[in-house]
Amino acid sequence: MTQQPRPTLRVGMVGYAFMGAAHSQAWRNAHRFFDLPLTPELTVIAGRNHNAVDEAAKRMGWASTTTDWRELIARDDVDLIDICTPGNTHTEIAIAALQAGKHVLCEKPLANSVEDAKRMVQVAQDTAAKGVFAMCGYSYRRTPAIALMKRMVAEGRLGTIRQIRAQYLQDWLSNEHAPLTWRMDKYKSGSGALGDIGAHSIDAAQFVTGLSITEVSGMLKTFTTERPVGGDLVGLGGHGETKSDAAKGPVTVDDAAIFTARFDSGAIGVFEATRTALGRKNAMRLEINGSLGSLAFDFEDMNFLQFYDGTDPEEARGFRRIMVTEPVHPYAGHWWPTGHGLGYEHSFVHQVADLVAALGNKTQPTPSFSDALQVQRVLAAVEQSAANNSQRTPTRNEES
Ligand code: SOE
């Protein structure tokens, strides 16, 4: 008997840069590797520049284009809006889409302020009651090793969680000649390394432990306070040199952020997010120390998870290097035979698969906008702490 074709989920995406490309890959492939209740269709992509969005549509596989995101929302052949734009546009697009009855996937961080995030949460809660759902794209929680960390913590393999150590280290702004882009403009991005990559660490730490951050003390640093305007924007946000006599513009966000955190259980944490750790390319690291064991992950070695089991016989104790490619591991069994490994793009496919499964079951996908609001609160608290110079004691003073 021939199987009935699955209903479609017609997607309209706003944006076509790095995240647009990663999300497009996920919309194209999720239903080919996961048994989904709905089959995504890449219906329309929106971008401000007509030629650029047409080129992107051809390259990424979108059926049509528009230069006005409002048209996506007006179309009755679009069921979900995927927001892959700078943070200052998330609130307006997401609220308009939800109120038009479209599901929403919104890239992280949710918004550029707690106030905007709260507005988005309110609308999302109202529309969820009518079966229109919203999710925020914290994709790292869908890396198999991080999902395995959560499973092992929930199974009690670490005992009582005591310390969380999270670093997200990049180096694409180590070069002071790297050009100014929207990621260095506070109005567009909300913050620098803190909100761009520190947000991933905050979400992952809370997701894996099931704990919430209740208090922080932070420091922000901008090493290069002005950068050349224009120049070749290659890669993440602006690799490459620009002409030395190029006009310069102000950097209004942090290059690096560090903060300590207290969790609701009494656990404590240390967080670091930087774009100037020369030599570290995308080292999203998370270590959890518990009373019975420890787990440690580094995205630059993303198919492996380090596990120290304190309940092992004393002579056998040591960090084990688990290859997270077995069918028993989260997501891994949908792909290749054990040992063949996955990459950065697979977490976005897992994100789409889980989102579509939830929509097909008419249940709230996670992380919800409320989950993302909690991250936004932590980001704002770190910025406030850094601005107030709170908890900082000079090591020298006039007497010493
Ligand atoms: C830039 O730092 C960036 O593209 C982030 O915006 C992404 O969220 C991260 O996954 C990779 O680096």
CSV table of C-alpha atoms and ligand atoms in Angstrom, one decimal:
chain,number,residue,atom,x,y,z
A,1,MET,CA,0.0,0.0,0.0
A,2,THR,CA,1.5,3.4,-1.0
A,3,GLN,CA,2.2,5.6,2.0
A,4,GLN,CA,0.1,8.8,2.1
A,5,PRO,CA,2.4,11.9,1.6
A,6,ARG,CA,3.0,13.8,4.9
A,7,PRO,CA,1.4,17.2,5.2
A,8,THR,CA,3.8,20.0,4.4
A,9,LEU,CA,5.2,22.7,6.6
A,10,ARG,CA,5.7,25.7,4.4
A,11,VAL,CA,8.6,27.9,5.6
A,12,GLY,CA,9.4,31.5,5.1
A,13,MET,CA,12.9,32.6,6.2
A,14,VAL,CA,14.1,36.1,6.9
A,15,GLY,CA,17.9,36.5,6.4
A,16,TYR,CA,20.4,34.6,4.3
A,17,ALA,CA,23.8,35.0,5.9
A,18,PHE,CA,25.6,32.4,8.0
A,19,MET,CA,22.6,31.4,10.1
A,20,GLY,CA,20.4,31.5,7.0
A,21,ALA,CA,22.7,29.0,5.3
A,22,ALA,CA,22.8,26.8,8.4
A,23,HIS,CA,19.0,26.9,8.8
A,24,SER,CA,18.4,26.2,5.1
A,25,GLN,CA,20.6,23.1,5.3
A,26,ALA,CA,18.4,22.0,8.1
A,27,TRP,CA,15.1,22.7,6.4
A,28,ARG,CA,16.3,20.7,3.3
A,29,ASN,CA,17.5,17.7,5.2
A,30,ALA,CA,15.7,17.1,8.5
A,31,HIS,CA,12.8,15.0,7.0
A,32,ARG,CA,15.4,12.9,5.0
A,33,PHE,CA,17.0,11.6,8.2
A,34,PHE,CA,14.2,11.9,10.7
A,35,ASP,CA,10.7,10.4,10.5
A,36,LEU,CA,8.7,13.7,10.8
A,37,PRO,CA,5.0,14.3,10.8
A,38,LEU,CA,5.3,17.2,8.5
A,39,THR,CA,7.6,17.7,5.4
A,40,PRO,CA,9.3,21.1,5.4
A,41,GLU,CA,9.1,23.1,2.2
A,42,LEU,CA,11.5,26.0,1.5
A,43,THR,CA,8.7,28.3,0.2
A,44,VAL,CA,10.1,31.8,0.4
A,45,ILE,CA,13.2,33.7,1.6
A,46,ALA,CA,13.3,37.4,2.4
A,47,GLY,CA,16.2,39.8,2.3
A,48,ARG,CA,16.6,43.5,1.7
A,49,ASN,CA,18.8,43.3,-1.4
A,50,HIS,CA,16.9,41.9,-4.4
A,51,ASN,CA,20.0,40.5,-6.2
A,52,ALA,CA,21.6,39.0,-3.1
A,53,VAL,CA,18.4,37.3,-1.9
A,54,ASP,CA,17.8,35.9,-5.4
A,55,GLU,CA,21.3,34.5,-5.5
A,56,ALA,CA,20.8,33.1,-2.0
A,57,ALA,CA,17.5,31.4,-3.0
A,58,LYS,CA,19.2,29.6,-5.9
A,59,ARG,CA,22.1,28.6,-3.7
A,60,MET,CA,20.1,27.4,-0.7
A,61,GLY,CA,17.1,26.0,-2.5
A,62,TRP,CA,14.2,28.5,-1.8
A,63,ALA,CA,11.3,28.5,-4.2
A,64,SER,CA,10.7,32.2,-4.2
A,65,THR,CA,12.0,35.5,-2.8
A,66,THR,CA,10.9,38.9,-1.5
A,67,THR,CA,12.6,42.0,-0.2
A,68,ASP,CA,9.9,42.7,2.4
A,69,TRP,CA,9.6,40.3,5.4
A,70,ARG,CA,6.1,41.7,6.0
A,71,GLU,CA,5.1,39.9,2.7
A,72,LEU,CA,6.1,36.6,4.2
A,73,ILE,CA,3.7,37.1,7.0
A,74,ALA,CA,0.9,38.2,4.7
A,75,ARG,CA,1.2,35.1,2.5
A,76,ASP,CA,-1.3,32.3,3.2
A,77,ASP,CA,1.1,29.7,1.7
A,78,VAL,CA,3.5,30.1,4.6
A,79,ASP,CA,3.0,28.3,7.9
A,80,LEU,CA,6.2,29.1,9.8
A,81,ILE,CA,8.6,32.1,9.9
A,82,ASP,CA,12.3,31.4,10.6
A,83,ILE,CA,14.1,34.6,11.8
A,84,CYS,CA,17.8,34.6,10.9
A,85,THR,CA,18.4,38.4,11.3
A,86,PRO,CA,20.3,40.6,13.7
A,87,GLY,CA,18.7,40.8,17.2
A,88,ASN,CA,17.2,44.3,16.9
A,89,THR,CA,14.7,42.9,14.3
A,90,HIS,CA,13.6,39.8,16.2
A,91,THR,CA,10.8,41.3,18.3
A,92,GLU,CA,8.9,43.1,15.5
A,93,ILE,CA,9.1,40.1,13.1
A,94,ALA,CA,8.3,37.4,15.7
A,95,ILE,CA,5.3,39.3,17.2
A,96,ALA,CA,3.9,40.1,13.8
A,97,ALA,CA,4.3,36.5,12.6
A,98,LEU,CA,2.7,34.9,15.7
A,99,GLN,CA,-0.2,37.3,15.6
A,100,ALA,CA,-0.7,36.4,11.9
A,101,GLY,CA,-1.0,32.7,13.0
A,102,LYS,CA,2.5,31.6,11.9
A,103,HIS,CA,4.7,29.4,14.0
A,104,VAL,CA,8.1,31.0,14.7
A,105,LEU,CA,11.7,29.8,15.0
A,106,CYS,CA,13.8,32.8,16.1
A,107,GLU,CA,17.6,32.8,16.2
A,108,LYS,CA,19.4,33.5,19.5
A,109,PRO,CA,19.6,35.6,21.5
A,110,LEU,CA,15.8,36.1,21.6
A,111,ALA,CA,16.0,39.9,21.7
A,112,ASN,CA,18.4,42.8,22.5
A,113,SER,CA,16.7,43.5,25.8
A,114,VAL,CA,14.7,41.9,28.6
A,115,GLU,CA,11.8,44.3,27.9
A,116,ASP,CA,11.6,43.2,24.2
A,117,ALA,CA,12.0,39.5,25.2
A,118,LYS,CA,9.1,39.8,27.7
A,119,ARG,CA,6.9,41.2,25.0
A,120,MET,CA,7.7,38.3,22.8
A,121,VAL,CA,7.0,35.8,25.6
A,122,GLN,CA,3.6,37.3,26.3
A,123,VAL,CA,2.5,37.0,22.6
A,124,ALA,CA,4.0,33.5,22.3
A,125,GLN,CA,2.1,32.4,25.4
A,126,ASP,CA,-1.1,33.8,24.0
A,127,THR,CA,-0.7,32.2,20.6
A,128,ALA,CA,0.4,28.8,22.0
A,129,ALA,CA,-3.0,28.5,23.5
A,130,LYS,CA,-4.3,28.6,19.9
A,131,GLY,CA,-1.8,26.1,18.7
A,132,VAL,CA,0.7,28.6,17.2
A,133,PHE,CA,4.1,27.9,18.7
A,134,ALA,CA,7.5,29.7,19.0
A,135,MET,CA,11.0,28.3,19.6
A,136,CYS,CA,14.4,30.0,20.1
A,137,GLY,CA,17.4,28.6,18.2
A,138,TYR,CA,19.8,27.6,20.9
A,139,SER,CA,21.2,24.9,18.6
A,140,TYR,CA,24.1,23.7,20.8
A,141,ARG,CA,21.8,21.8,23.1
A,142,ARG,CA,21.2,19.6,20.1
A,143,THR,CA,24.8,18.6,19.7
A,144,PRO,CA,24.7,14.9,20.5
A,145,ALA,CA,27.4,15.2,23.2
A,146,ILE,CA,25.6,18.0,25.0
A,147,ALA,CA,22.3,16.2,24.8
A,148,LEU,CA,24.1,13.1,26.3
A,149,MET,CA,25.5,15.4,29.1
A,150,LYS,CA,21.9,16.3,30.0
A,151,ARG,CA,20.8,12.7,30.0
A,152,MET,CA,23.7,11.6,32.2
A,153,VAL,CA,23.1,14.4,34.7
A,154,ALA,CA,19.4,13.6,34.8
A,155,GLU,CA,20.3,9.9,35.5
A,156,GLY,CA,22.3,11.0,38.5
A,157,ARG,CA,25.7,9.9,37.1
A,158,LEU,CA,27.3,13.1,38.5
A,159,GLY,CA,25.5,13.2,41.8
A,160,THR,CA,24.9,16.7,43.2
A,161,ILE,CA,26.0,19.4,40.8
A,162,ARG,CA,28.6,21.7,42.4
A,163,GLN,CA,30.5,23.6,39.7
A,164,ILE,CA,29.8,24.6,36.1
A,165,ARG,CA,32.7,25.9,33.9
A,166,ALA,CA,31.7,27.3,30.5
A,167,GLN,CA,33.9,29.0,27.9
A,168,TYR,CA,33.1,30.0,24.4
A,169,LEU,CA,36.3,31.0,22.7
A,170,GLN,CA,36.7,32.4,19.2
A,171,ASP,CA,39.5,34.6,17.7
A,172,TRP,CA,38.0,36.2,14.6
A,173,LEU,CA,38.3,39.7,16.2
A,174,SER,CA,41.9,39.3,17.4
A,175,ASN,CA,43.0,41.3,14.4
A,176,GLU,CA,42.4,45.0,15.1
A,177,HIS,CA,42.1,45.5,11.3
A,178,ALA,CA,39.1,43.2,11.0
A,179,PRO,CA,36.3,45.4,9.6
A,180,LEU,CA,33.3,46.8,11.6
A,181,THR,CA,30.1,44.7,11.1
A,182,TRP,CA,26.6,44.6,12.6
A,183,ARG,CA,27.9,42.3,15.3
A,184,MET,CA,30.0,45.1,16.8
A,185,ASP,CA,27.0,47.6,16.7
A,186,LYS,CA,25.2,47.5,20.1
A,187,TYR,CA,22.0,48.8,18.5
A,188,LYS,CA,21.8,45.8,16.1
A,189,SER,CA,23.4,43.1,18.1
A,190,GLY,CA,22.5,44.0,21.7
A,191,SER,CA,26.0,43.1,23.0
A,192,GLY,CA,29.2,41.5,21.6
A,193,ALA,CA,30.7,38.2,22.6
A,194,LEU,CA,28.4,38.1,25.7
A,195,GLY,CA,25.1,37.9,23.8
A,196,ASP,CA,26.4,36.3,20.6
A,197,ILE,CA,28.3,33.3,22.0
A,198,GLY,CA,28.0,33.7,25.8
A,199,ALA,CA,24.3,33.2,25.4
A,200,HIS,CA,24.9,29.7,24.0
A,201,SER,CA,27.0,28.8,27.1
A,202,ILE,CA,24.3,30.2,29.5
A,203,ASP,CA,21.6,28.1,27.7
A,204,ALA,CA,23.7,25.0,27.5
A,205,ALA,CA,24.7,25.2,31.2
A,206,GLN,CA,21.1,25.6,32.3
A,207,PHE,CA,19.8,23.0,29.9
A,208,VAL,CA,22.4,20.3,30.9
A,209,THR,CA,22.1,20.8,34.7
A,210,GLY,CA,18.3,21.7,34.8
A,211,LEU,CA,19.4,24.6,37.1
A,212,SER,CA,18.8,28.3,36.7
A,213,ILE,CA,21.3,31.1,37.2
A,214,THR,CA,20.1,33.5,39.9
A,215,GLU,CA,23.0,35.9,40.5
A,216,VAL,CA,26.1,37.0,38.5
A,217,SER,CA,29.1,39.3,38.8
A,218,GLY,CA,30.6,40.3,35.5
A,219,MET,CA,33.3,42.1,33.6
A,220,LEU,CA,33.2,43.2,29.9
A,221,LYS,CA,36.2,44.3,27.8
A,222,THR,CA,36.5,45.9,24.4
A,223,PHE,CA,40.1,45.6,23.2
A,224,THR,CA,39.7,47.3,19.9
A,225,THR,CA,37.4,50.3,20.3
A,226,GLU,CA,37.2,51.3,16.6
A,227,ARG,CA,37.5,49.4,13.4
A,228,PRO,CA,37.8,50.0,9.6
A,229,VAL,CA,34.4,50.5,7.9
A,230,GLY,CA,33.7,48.2,4.9
A,231,GLY,CA,36.3,45.7,3.6
A,232,ASP,CA,35.8,42.1,2.7
A,233,LEU,CA,33.5,40.4,5.1
A,234,VAL,CA,34.5,36.8,4.9
A,235,GLY,CA,33.5,34.1,7.4
A,236,LEU,CA,31.8,34.7,10.7
A,237,GLY,CA,31.6,38.4,11.0
A,238,GLY,CA,34.5,40.0,9.2
A,239,HIS,CA,37.8,38.2,8.7
A,240,GLY,CA,40.4,39.6,6.5
A,241,GLU,CA,42.3,42.9,6.4
A,242,THR,CA,40.9,46.2,5.1
A,243,LYS,CA,42.9,49.1,3.6
A,244,SER,CA,44.9,50.7,6.5
A,245,ASP,CA,43.6,54.2,5.6
A,246,ALA,CA,40.0,53.0,5.6
A,247,ALA,CA,37.6,55.2,7.6
A,248,LYS,CA,37.0,53.9,11.1
A,249,GLY,CA,33.8,53.5,13.1
A,250,PRO,CA,33.2,52.9,16.9
A,251,VAL,CA,32.9,49.4,18.4
A,252,THR,CA,30.0,49.7,20.8
A,253,VAL,CA,30.0,46.2,22.3
A,254,ASP,CA,32.3,43.8,24.2
A,255,ASP,CA,35.1,41.7,22.6
A,256,ALA,CA,35.2,39.6,25.7
A,257,ALA,CA,33.0,38.9,28.7
A,258,ILE,CA,33.7,37.0,31.9
A,259,PHE,CA,31.4,36.4,34.8
A,260,THR,CA,30.8,34.3,37.8
A,261,ALA,CA,27.3,32.8,38.5
A,262,ARG,CA,25.3,31.3,41.4
A,263,PHE,CA,22.6,28.8,40.5
A,264,ASP,CA,19.3,28.2,42.2
A,265,SER,CA,20.6,24.9,43.7
A,266,GLY,CA,23.6,26.6,45.3
A,267,ALA,CA,25.9,25.4,42.6
A,268,ILE,CA,28.4,28.0,41.3
A,269,GLY,CA,29.8,28.7,37.8
A,270,VAL,CA,32.5,30.5,35.9
A,271,PHE,CA,31.7,31.8,32.3
A,272,GLU,CA,33.9,33.2,29.6
A,273,ALA,CA,32.9,34.4,26.1
A,274,THR,CA,35.5,36.0,23.8
A,275,ARG,CA,36.2,36.8,20.2
A,276,THR,CA,39.9,37.5,20.8
A,277,ALA,CA,41.3,34.2,22.2
A,278,LEU,CA,43.9,33.9,19.4
A,279,GLY,CA,44.0,30.3,18.2
A,280,ARG,CA,40.6,29.2,19.5
A,281,LYS,CA,38.3,29.1,16.5
A,282,ASN,CA,34.9,27.8,17.9
A,283,ALA,CA,35.8,26.3,21.3
A,284,MET,CA,32.4,26.1,23.0
A,285,ARG,CA,33.4,24.2,26.2
A,286,LEU,CA,31.3,23.0,29.1
A,287,GLU,CA,32.5,21.2,32.2
A,288,ILE,CA,30.2,20.0,35.0
A,289,ASN,CA,31.6,18.9,38.3
A,290,GLY,CA,29.4,16.8,40.6
A,291,SER,CA,29.8,14.9,43.9
A,292,LEU,CA,30.1,11.6,42.0
A,293,GLY,CA,31.6,12.6,38.7
A,294,SER,CA,32.5,15.1,36.0
A,295,LEU,CA,31.6,15.7,32.4
A,296,ALA,CA,33.7,17.9,30.0
A,297,PHE,CA,32.9,18.9,26.4
A,298,ASP,CA,34.8,21.0,23.7
A,299,PHE,CA,32.9,21.7,20.5
A,300,GLU,CA,36.2,21.7,18.6
A,301,ASP,CA,36.2,18.0,19.4
A,302,MET,CA,32.5,17.7,19.1
A,303,ASN,CA,32.1,14.0,18.6
A,304,PHE,CA,33.6,13.2,22.0
A,305,LEU,CA,32.6,13.6,25.6
A,306,GLN,CA,34.9,13.3,28.6
A,307,PHE,CA,33.5,11.5,31.6
A,308,TYR,CA,35.1,10.9,35.0
A,309,ASP,CA,33.1,8.4,37.1
A,310,GLY,CA,34.0,8.9,40.7
A,311,THR,CA,32.2,5.6,41.5
A,312,ASP,CA,34.7,3.5,39.5
A,313,PRO,CA,37.0,1.3,41.4
A,314,GLU,CA,39.9,3.5,42.6
A,315,GLU,CA,42.5,1.9,40.4
A,316,ALA,CA,40.3,2.3,37.3
A,317,ARG,CA,39.4,6.0,37.7
A,318,GLY,CA,40.2,8.5,35.0
A,319,PHE,CA,38.5,10.6,32.3
A,320,ARG,CA,37.0,8.3,29.7
A,321,ARG,CA,36.7,9.7,26.2
A,322,ILE,CA,33.3,8.6,24.9
A,323,MET,CA,32.8,8.7,21.2
A,324,VAL,CA,29.2,10.0,20.9
A,325,THR,CA,28.3,8.2,17.6
A,326,GLU,CA,26.5,5.1,18.9
A,327,PRO,CA,22.8,4.5,18.1
A,328,VAL,CA,22.2,4.7,21.8
A,329,HIS,CA,23.4,8.3,21.9
A,330,PRO,CA,21.0,11.3,21.2
A,331,TYR,CA,20.4,11.9,17.5
A,332,ALA,CA,23.5,9.8,16.4
A,333,GLY,CA,21.6,6.8,15.2
A,334,HIS,CA,19.8,8.8,12.5
A,335,TRP,CA,23.0,9.4,10.6
A,336,TRP,CA,26.0,7.3,9.8
A,337,PRO,CA,27.4,4.0,11.3
A,338,THR,CA,29.3,4.5,14.6
A,339,GLY,CA,32.6,6.4,14.4
A,340,HIS,CA,31.8,8.4,11.2
A,341,GLY,CA,31.1,11.6,13.1
A,342,LEU,CA,28.9,14.7,12.8
A,343,GLY,CA,29.5,18.4,12.3
A,344,TYR,CA,28.3,21.8,13.2
A,345,GLU,CA,25.4,21.7,10.7
A,346,HIS,CA,23.9,18.6,12.3
A,347,SER,CA,22.7,20.4,15.4
A,348,PHE,CA,20.6,22.7,13.2
A,349,VAL,CA,19.1,19.6,11.5
A,350,HIS,CA,18.3,18.2,15.0
A,351,GLN,CA,16.8,21.6,15.9
A,352,VAL,CA,14.4,21.4,12.9
A,353,ALA,CA,13.6,17.8,13.5
A,354,ASP,CA,12.6,18.4,17.1
A,355,LEU,CA,10.7,21.6,16.2
A,356,VAL,CA,8.7,19.8,13.4
A,357,ALA,CA,8.0,16.8,15.7
A,358,ALA,CA,6.6,19.1,18.3
A,359,LEU,CA,4.5,21.1,15.8
A,360,GLY,CA,3.2,17.8,14.4
A,361,ASN,CA,2.2,16.8,17.9
A,362,LYS,CA,0.8,20.2,18.6
A,363,THR,CA,3.1,20.6,21.7
A,364,GLN,CA,5.4,23.4,22.8
A,365,PRO,CA,8.9,23.1,21.2
A,366,THR,CA,11.9,23.8,23.4
A,367,PRO,CA,13.6,26.1,24.1
A,368,SER,CA,10.5,28.2,24.3
A,369,PHE,CA,10.6,32.0,24.3
A,370,SER,CA,10.2,31.8,28.1
A,371,ASP,CA,13.4,29.6,28.3
A,372,ALA,CA,15.1,32.2,26.1
A,373,LEU,CA,13.9,35.1,28.3
A,374,GLN,CA,15.8,33.5,31.2
A,375,VAL,CA,19.0,33.7,29.1
A,376,GLN,CA,18.2,37.3,28.3
A,377,ARG,CA,17.8,38.1,32.0
A,378,VAL,CA,21.3,36.6,32.7
A,379,LEU,CA,22.8,38.6,29.8
A,380,ALA,CA,21.2,41.8,31.2
A,381,ALA,CA,22.4,41.1,34.7
A,382,VAL,CA,26.0,40.6,33.5
A,383,GLU,CA,25.9,43.9,31.6
A,384,GLN,CA,24.5,45.6,34.7
A,385,SER,CA,27.1,44.1,37.0
A,386,ALA,CA,29.9,45.1,34.6
A,387,ALA,CA,28.6,48.6,34.3
A,388,ASN,CA,28.3,48.9,38.1
A,389,ASN,CA,31.8,47.5,38.7
A,390,SER,CA,30.1,45.5,41.4
A,391,GLN,CA,32.1,43.1,43.6
A,392,ARG,CA,35.4,44.5,42.4
A,393,THR,CA,38.1,45.1,44.9
A,394,PRO,CA,41.4,46.7,43.9
A,395,THR,CA,44.5,44.6,44.7
A,396,ARG,CA,46.4,47.8,45.6
A,397,ASN,CA,45.4,51.0,47.3
A,398,GLU,CA,47.2,53.9,48.8
A,399,GLU,CA,48.0,52.0,52.0
A,400,SER,CA,49.3,48.8,50.5
B,1,SOE,C1,29.5,34.2,15.6
B,1,SOE,O1,30.1,34.3,16.8
B,1,SOE,C2,28.7,32.9,15.5
B,1,SOE,O2,28.3,32.8,14.2
B,1,SOE,C3,27.5,32.9,16.4
B,1,SOE,O3,26.6,33.9,16.1
B,1,SOE,C4,26.8,31.5,16.3
B,1,SOE,O4,25.7,31.5,17.2
B,1,SOE,C5,27.8,30.4,16.7
B,1,SOE,O5,27.2,29.2,16.6
B,1,SOE,C6,29.0,30.5,15.8
B,1,SOE,O6,29.6,31.8,15.9
